[in-house]
PDB file of C-alpha atoms and ligand atoms in Angstrom:
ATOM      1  CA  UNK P   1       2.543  -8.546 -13.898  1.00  0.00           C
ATOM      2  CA  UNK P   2      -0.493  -6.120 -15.251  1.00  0.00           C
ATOM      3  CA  UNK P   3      -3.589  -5.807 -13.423  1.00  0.00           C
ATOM      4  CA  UNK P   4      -6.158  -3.167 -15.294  1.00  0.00           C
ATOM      5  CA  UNK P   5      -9.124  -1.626 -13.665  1.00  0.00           C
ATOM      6  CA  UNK P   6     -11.573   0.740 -14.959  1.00  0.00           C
ATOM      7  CA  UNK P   7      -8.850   3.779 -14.744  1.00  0.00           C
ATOM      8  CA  UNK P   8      -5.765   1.966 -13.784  1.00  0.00           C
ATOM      9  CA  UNK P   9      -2.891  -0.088 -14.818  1.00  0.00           C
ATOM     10  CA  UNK P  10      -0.614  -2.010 -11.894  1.00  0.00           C
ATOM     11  CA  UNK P  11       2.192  -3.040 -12.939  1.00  0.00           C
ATOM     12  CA  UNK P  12       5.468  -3.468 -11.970  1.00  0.00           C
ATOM     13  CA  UNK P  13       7.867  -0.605 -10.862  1.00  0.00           C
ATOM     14  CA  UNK P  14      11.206  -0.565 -12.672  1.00  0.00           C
ATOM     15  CA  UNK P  15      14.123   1.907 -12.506  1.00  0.00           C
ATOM     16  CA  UNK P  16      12.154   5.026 -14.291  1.00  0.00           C
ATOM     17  CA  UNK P  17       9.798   4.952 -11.367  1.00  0.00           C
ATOM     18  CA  UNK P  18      12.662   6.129  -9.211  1.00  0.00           C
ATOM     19  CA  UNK P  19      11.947  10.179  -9.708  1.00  0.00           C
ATOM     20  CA  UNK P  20       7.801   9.146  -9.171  1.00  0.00           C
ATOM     21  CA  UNK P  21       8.265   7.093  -6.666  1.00  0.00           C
ATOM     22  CA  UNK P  22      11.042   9.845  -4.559  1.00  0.00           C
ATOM     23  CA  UNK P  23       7.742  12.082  -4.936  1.00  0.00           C
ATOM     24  CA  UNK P  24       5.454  10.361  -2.819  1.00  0.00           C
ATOM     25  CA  UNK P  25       7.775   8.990  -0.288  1.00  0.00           C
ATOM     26  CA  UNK P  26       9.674  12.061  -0.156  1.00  0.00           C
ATOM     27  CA  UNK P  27       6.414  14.460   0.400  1.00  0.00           C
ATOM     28  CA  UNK P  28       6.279  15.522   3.636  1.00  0.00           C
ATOM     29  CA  UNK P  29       2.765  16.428   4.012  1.00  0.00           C
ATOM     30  CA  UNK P  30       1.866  12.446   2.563  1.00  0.00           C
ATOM     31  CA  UNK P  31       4.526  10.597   5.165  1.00  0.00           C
ATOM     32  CA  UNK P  32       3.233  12.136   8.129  1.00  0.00           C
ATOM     33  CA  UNK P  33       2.010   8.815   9.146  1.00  0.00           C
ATOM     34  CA  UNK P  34       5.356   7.266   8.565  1.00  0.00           C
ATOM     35  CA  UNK P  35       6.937   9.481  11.190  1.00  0.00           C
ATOM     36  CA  UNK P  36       8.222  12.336   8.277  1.00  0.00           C
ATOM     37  CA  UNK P  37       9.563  12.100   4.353  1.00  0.00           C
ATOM     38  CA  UNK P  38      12.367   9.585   3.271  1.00  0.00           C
ATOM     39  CA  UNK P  39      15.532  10.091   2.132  1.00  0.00           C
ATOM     40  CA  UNK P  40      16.726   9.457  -1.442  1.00  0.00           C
ATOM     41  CA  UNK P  41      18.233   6.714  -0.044  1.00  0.00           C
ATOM     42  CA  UNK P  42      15.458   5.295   1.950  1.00  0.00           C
ATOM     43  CA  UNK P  43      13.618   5.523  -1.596  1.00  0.00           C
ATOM     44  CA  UNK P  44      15.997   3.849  -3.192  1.00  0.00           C
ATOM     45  CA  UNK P  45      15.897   0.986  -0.643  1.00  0.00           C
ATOM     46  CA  UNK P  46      11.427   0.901  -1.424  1.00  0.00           C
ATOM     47  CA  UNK P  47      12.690   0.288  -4.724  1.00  0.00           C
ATOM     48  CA  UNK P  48      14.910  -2.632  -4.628  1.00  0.00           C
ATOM     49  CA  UNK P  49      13.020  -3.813  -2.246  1.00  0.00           C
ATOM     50  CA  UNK P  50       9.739  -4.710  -4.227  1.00  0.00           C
ATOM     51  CA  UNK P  51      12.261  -5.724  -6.998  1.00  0.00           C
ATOM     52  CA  UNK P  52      13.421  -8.425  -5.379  1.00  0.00           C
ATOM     53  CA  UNK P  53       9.774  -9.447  -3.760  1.00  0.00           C
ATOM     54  CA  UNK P  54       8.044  -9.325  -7.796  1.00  0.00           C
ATOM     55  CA  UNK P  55      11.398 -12.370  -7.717  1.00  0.00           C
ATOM     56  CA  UNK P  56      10.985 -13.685  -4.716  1.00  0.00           C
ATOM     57  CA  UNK P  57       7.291 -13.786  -4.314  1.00  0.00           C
ATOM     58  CA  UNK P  58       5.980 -12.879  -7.779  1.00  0.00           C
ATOM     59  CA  UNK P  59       4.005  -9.586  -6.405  1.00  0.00           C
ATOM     60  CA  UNK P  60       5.414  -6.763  -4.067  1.00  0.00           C
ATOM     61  CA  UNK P  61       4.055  -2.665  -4.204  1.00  0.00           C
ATOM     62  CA  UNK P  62       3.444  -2.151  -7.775  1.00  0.00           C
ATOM     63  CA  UNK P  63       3.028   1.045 -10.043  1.00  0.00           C
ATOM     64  CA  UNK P  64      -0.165   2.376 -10.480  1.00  0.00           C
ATOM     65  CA  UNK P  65      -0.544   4.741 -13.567  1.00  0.00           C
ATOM     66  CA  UNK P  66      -3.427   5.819 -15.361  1.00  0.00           C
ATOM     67  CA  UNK P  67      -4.713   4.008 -17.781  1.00  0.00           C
ATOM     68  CA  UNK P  68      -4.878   6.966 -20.213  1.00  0.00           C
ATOM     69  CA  UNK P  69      -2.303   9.286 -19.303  1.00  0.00           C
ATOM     70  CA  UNK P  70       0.391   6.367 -18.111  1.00  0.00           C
ATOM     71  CA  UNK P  71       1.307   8.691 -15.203  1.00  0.00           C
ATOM     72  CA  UNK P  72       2.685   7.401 -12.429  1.00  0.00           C
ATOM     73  CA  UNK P  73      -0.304   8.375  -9.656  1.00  0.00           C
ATOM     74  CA  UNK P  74       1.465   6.297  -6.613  1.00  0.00           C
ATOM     75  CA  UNK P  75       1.263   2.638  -5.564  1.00  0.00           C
ATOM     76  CA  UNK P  76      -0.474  -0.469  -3.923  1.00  0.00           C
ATOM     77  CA  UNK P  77       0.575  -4.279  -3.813  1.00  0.00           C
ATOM     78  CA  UNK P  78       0.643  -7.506  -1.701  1.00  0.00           C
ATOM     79  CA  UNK P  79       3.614  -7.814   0.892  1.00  0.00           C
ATOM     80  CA  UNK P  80       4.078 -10.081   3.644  1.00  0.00           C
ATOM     81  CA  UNK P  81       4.365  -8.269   6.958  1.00  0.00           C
ATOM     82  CA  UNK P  82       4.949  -8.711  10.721  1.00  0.00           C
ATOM     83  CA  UNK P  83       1.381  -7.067  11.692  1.00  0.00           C
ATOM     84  CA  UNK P  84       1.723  -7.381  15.650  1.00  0.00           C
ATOM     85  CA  UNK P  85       3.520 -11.143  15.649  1.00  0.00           C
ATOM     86  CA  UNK P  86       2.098 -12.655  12.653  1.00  0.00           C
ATOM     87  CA  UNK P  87       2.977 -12.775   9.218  1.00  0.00           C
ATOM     88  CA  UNK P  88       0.611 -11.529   7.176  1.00  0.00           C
ATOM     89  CA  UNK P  89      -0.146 -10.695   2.827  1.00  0.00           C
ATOM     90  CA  UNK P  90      -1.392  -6.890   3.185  1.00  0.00           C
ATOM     91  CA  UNK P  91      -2.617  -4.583   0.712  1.00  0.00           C
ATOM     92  CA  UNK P  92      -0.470  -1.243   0.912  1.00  0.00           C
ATOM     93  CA  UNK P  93      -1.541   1.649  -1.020  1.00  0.00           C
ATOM     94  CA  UNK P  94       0.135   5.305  -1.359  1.00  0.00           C
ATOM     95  CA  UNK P  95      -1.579   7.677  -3.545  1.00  0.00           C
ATOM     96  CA  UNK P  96       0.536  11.066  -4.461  1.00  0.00           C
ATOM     97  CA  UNK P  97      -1.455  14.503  -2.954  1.00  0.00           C
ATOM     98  CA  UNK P  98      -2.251  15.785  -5.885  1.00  0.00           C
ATOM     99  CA  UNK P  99      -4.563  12.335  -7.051  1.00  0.00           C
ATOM    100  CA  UNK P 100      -6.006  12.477  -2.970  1.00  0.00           C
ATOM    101  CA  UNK P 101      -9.648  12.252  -3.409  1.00  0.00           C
ATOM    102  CA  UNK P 102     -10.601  10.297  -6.549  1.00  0.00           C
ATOM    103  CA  UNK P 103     -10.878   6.752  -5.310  1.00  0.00           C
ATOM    104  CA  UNK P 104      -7.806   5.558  -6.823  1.00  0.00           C
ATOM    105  CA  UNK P 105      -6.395   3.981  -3.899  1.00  0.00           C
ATOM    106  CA  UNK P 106      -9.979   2.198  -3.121  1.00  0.00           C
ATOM    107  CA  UNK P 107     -10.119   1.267  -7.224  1.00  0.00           C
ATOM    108  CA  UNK P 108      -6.255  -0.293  -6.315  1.00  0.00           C
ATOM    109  CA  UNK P 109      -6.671  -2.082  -3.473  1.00  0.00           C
ATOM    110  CA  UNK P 110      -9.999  -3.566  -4.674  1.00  0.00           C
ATOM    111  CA  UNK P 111      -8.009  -4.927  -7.881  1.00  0.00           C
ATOM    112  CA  UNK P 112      -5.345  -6.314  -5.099  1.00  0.00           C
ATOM    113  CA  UNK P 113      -7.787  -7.544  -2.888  1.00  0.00           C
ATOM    114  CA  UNK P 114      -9.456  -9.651  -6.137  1.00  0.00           C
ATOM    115  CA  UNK P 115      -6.065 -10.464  -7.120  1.00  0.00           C
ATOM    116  CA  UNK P 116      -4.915 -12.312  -4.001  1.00  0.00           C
ATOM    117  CA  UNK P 117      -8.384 -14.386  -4.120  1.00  0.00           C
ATOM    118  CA  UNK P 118      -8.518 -15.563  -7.807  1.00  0.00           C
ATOM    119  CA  UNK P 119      -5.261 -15.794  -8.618  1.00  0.00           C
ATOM    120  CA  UNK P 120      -3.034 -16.125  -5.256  1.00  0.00           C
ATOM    121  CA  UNK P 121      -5.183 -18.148  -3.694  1.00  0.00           C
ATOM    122  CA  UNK P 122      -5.076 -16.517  -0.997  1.00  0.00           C
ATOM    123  CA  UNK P 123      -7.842 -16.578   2.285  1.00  0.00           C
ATOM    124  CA  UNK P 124      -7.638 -13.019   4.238  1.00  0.00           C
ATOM    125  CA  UNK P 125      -5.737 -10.388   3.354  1.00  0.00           C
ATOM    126  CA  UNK P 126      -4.980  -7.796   5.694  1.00  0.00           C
ATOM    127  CA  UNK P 127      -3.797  -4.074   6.016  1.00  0.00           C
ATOM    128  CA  UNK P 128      -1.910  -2.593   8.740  1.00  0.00           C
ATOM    129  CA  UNK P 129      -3.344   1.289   9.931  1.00  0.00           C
ATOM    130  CA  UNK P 130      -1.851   3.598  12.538  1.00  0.00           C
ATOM    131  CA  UNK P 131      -4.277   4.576  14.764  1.00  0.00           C
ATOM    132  CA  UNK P 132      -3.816   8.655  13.269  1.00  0.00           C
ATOM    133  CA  UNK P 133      -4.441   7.380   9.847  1.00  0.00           C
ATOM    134  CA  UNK P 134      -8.215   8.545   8.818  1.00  0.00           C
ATOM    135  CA  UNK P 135      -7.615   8.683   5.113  1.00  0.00           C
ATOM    136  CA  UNK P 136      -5.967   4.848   5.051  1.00  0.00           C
ATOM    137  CA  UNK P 137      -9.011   3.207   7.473  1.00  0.00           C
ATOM    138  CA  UNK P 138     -11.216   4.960   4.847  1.00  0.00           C
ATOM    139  CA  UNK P 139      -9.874   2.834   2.443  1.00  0.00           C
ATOM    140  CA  UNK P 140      -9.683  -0.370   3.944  1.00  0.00           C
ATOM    141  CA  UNK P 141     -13.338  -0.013   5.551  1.00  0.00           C
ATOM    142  CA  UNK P 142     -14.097   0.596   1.444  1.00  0.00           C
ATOM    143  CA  UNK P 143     -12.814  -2.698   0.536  1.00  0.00           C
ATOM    144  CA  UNK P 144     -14.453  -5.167   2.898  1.00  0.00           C
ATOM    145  CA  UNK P 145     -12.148  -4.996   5.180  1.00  0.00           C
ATOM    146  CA  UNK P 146     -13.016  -4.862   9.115  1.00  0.00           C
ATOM    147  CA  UNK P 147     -10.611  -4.581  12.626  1.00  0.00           C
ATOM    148  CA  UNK P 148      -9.066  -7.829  13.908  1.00  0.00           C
ATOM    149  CA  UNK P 149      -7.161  -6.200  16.768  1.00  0.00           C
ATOM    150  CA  UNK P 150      -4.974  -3.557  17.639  1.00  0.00           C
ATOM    151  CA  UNK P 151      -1.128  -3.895  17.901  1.00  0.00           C
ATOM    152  CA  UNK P 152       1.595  -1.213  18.570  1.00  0.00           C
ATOM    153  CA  UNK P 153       4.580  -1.400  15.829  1.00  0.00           C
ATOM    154  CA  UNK P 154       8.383  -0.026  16.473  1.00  0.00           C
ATOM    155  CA  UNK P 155       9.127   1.977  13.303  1.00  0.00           C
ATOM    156  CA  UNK P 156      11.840   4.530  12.529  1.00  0.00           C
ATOM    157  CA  UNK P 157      12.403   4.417  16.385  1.00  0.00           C
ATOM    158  CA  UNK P 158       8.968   5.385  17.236  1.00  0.00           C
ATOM    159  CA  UNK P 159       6.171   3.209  18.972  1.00  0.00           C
ATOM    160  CA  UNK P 160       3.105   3.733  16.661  1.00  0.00           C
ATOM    161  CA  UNK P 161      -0.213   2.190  17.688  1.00  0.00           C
ATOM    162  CA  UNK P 162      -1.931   0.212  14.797  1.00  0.00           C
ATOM    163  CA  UNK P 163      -5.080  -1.518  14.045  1.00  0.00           C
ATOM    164  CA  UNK P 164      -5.161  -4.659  12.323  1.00  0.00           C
ATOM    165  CA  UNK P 165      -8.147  -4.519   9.359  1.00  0.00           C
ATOM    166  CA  UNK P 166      -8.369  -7.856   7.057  1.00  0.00           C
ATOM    167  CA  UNK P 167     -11.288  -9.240   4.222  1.00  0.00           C
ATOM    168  CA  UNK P 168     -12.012 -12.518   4.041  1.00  0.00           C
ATOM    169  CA  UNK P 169     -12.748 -14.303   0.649  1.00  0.00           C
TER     170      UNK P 169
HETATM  171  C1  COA K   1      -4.513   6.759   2.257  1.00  0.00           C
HETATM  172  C2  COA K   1      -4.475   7.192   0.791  1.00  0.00           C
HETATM  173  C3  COA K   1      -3.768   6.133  -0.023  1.00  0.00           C
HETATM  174  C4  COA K   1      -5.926   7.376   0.302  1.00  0.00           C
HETATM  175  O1  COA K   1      -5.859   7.627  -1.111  1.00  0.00           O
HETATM  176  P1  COA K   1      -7.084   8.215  -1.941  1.00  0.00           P
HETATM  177  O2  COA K   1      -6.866   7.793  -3.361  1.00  0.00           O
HETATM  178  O3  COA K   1      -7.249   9.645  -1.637  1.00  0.00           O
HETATM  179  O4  COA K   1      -8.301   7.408  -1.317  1.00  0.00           O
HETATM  180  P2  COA K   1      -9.752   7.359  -1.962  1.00  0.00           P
HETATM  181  O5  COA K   1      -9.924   8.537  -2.850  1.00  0.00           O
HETATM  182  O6  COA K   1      -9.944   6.000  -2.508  1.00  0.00           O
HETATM  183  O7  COA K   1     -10.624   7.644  -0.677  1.00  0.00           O
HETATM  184  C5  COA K   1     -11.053   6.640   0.254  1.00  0.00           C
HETATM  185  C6  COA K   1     -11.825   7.283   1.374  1.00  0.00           C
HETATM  186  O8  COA K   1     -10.948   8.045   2.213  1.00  0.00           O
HETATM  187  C7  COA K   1     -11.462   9.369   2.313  1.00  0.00           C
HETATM  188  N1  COA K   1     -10.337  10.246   2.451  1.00  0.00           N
HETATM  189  C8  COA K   1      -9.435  10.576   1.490  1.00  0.00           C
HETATM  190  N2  COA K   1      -8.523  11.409   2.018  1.00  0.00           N
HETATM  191  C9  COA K   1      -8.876  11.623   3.342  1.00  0.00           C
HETATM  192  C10 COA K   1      -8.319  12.384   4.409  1.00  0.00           C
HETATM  193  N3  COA K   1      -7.196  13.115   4.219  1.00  0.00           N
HETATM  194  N4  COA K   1      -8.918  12.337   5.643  1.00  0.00           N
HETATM  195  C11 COA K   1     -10.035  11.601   5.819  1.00  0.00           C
HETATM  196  N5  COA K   1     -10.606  10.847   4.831  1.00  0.00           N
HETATM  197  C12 COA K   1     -10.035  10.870   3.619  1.00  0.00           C
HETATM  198  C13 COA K   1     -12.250   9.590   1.057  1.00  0.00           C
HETATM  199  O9  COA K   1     -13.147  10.659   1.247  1.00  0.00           O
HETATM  200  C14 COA K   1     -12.904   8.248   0.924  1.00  0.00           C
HETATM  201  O10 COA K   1     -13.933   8.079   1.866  1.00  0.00           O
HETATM  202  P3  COA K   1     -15.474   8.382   1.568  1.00  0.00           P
HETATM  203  O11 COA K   1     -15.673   8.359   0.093  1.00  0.00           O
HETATM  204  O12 COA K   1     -16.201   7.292   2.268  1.00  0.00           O
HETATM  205  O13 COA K   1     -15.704   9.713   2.164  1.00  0.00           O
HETATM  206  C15 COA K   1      -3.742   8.559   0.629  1.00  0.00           C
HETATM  207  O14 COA K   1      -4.285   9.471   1.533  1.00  0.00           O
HETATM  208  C16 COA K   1      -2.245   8.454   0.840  1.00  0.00           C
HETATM  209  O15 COA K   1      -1.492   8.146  -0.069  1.00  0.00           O
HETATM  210  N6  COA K   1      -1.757   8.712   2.069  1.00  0.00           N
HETATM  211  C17 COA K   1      -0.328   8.663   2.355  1.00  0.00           C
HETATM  212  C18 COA K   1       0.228   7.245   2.355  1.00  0.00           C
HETATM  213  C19 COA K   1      -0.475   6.375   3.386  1.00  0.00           C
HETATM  214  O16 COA K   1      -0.703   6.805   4.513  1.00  0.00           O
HETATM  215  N7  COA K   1      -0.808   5.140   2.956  1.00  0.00           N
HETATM  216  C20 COA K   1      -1.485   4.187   3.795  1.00  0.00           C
HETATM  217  C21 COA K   1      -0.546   3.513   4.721  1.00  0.00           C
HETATM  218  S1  COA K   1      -1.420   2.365   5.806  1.00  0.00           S
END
């Protein structure tokens, strides 16, 4: 799977990701809405994880490199998630610090967003936002999206308040 934007490639993440993708996840400063940094083997589960949804469900978190450069610059996708008791496709996005800034995770989740209409078929997508997350809202608000409802999620043993955001096509 390949979607290209203006400065982007998505594609799919394979086994040389690993060190990229251990980056981001692993960056302290970036997880703080994810309760603090993964492990290496935390990251290694991400991994295998979208592996088997590109088999499962023919999309998942992909790569997204520059189109240029072919750098690895972080990642956004479709996943189906329990976003407060129903089972929603949501756009995820994670962009590593040093890209923060440039509209690359707007310019991603717009191609995901577009991607899930044409070609998925799909009616609403969604994306799931702790309530501390300014930076992620940002990006949602920037693709269409508006809030549905609020929701509190258990993750990593914490209770984390959410909001809800989805686009309709
Ligand atoms: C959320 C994230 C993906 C945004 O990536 P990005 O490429 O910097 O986003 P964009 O450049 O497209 O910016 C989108 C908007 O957010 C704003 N923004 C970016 N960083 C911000 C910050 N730290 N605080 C507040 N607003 C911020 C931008 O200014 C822009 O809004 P504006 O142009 O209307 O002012 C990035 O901060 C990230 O990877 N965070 C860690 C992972 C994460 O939390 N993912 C989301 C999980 S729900």
């Amino acid at each position: 799977m390949v979607i290209r934007t203006a400065r982007l490639v998505l594609r799919d993440m394979g086994e040389a990701d690993l060190p990229g993708l251990a980056s981001m996840l692993e960056d302290p400063v970036a997880m703080t809405h994810y309760e603090g940094p993964f492990s290496d083997g935390e990251v290694r589960g991400w991994l295998d994880r979208q592996r088997r949804r590109y088999a499962e469900d023919g999309y998942g978190l992909w790569a997204v490199v520059g189109r240029e450069s072919g750098e690895l610059l972080g990642q956004c996708g479709i996943t189906w998630q329990d976003i407060g008791g129903e089972w929603r496709p949501e756009i995820g996005y994670h962009v590593k610090r040093a890209w923060w800034g440039y509209g690359y995770a707007t310019e991603a989740a717009l191609a995901c967003r577009d991607y899930a209409f044409d070609e998925l078929g799909m009616g609403e997508v969604w994306a799931q936002v702790r309530d501390s997350n300014i930076a992620s809202m940002n990006v949602a608000i920037r693709v269409g999206m508006t809030v549905r409802y609020r929701f509190v999620k258990m993750y990593r043993g914490v209770e984390m308040p959410h909001y809800a955001f989805s686009v309709r096509r």
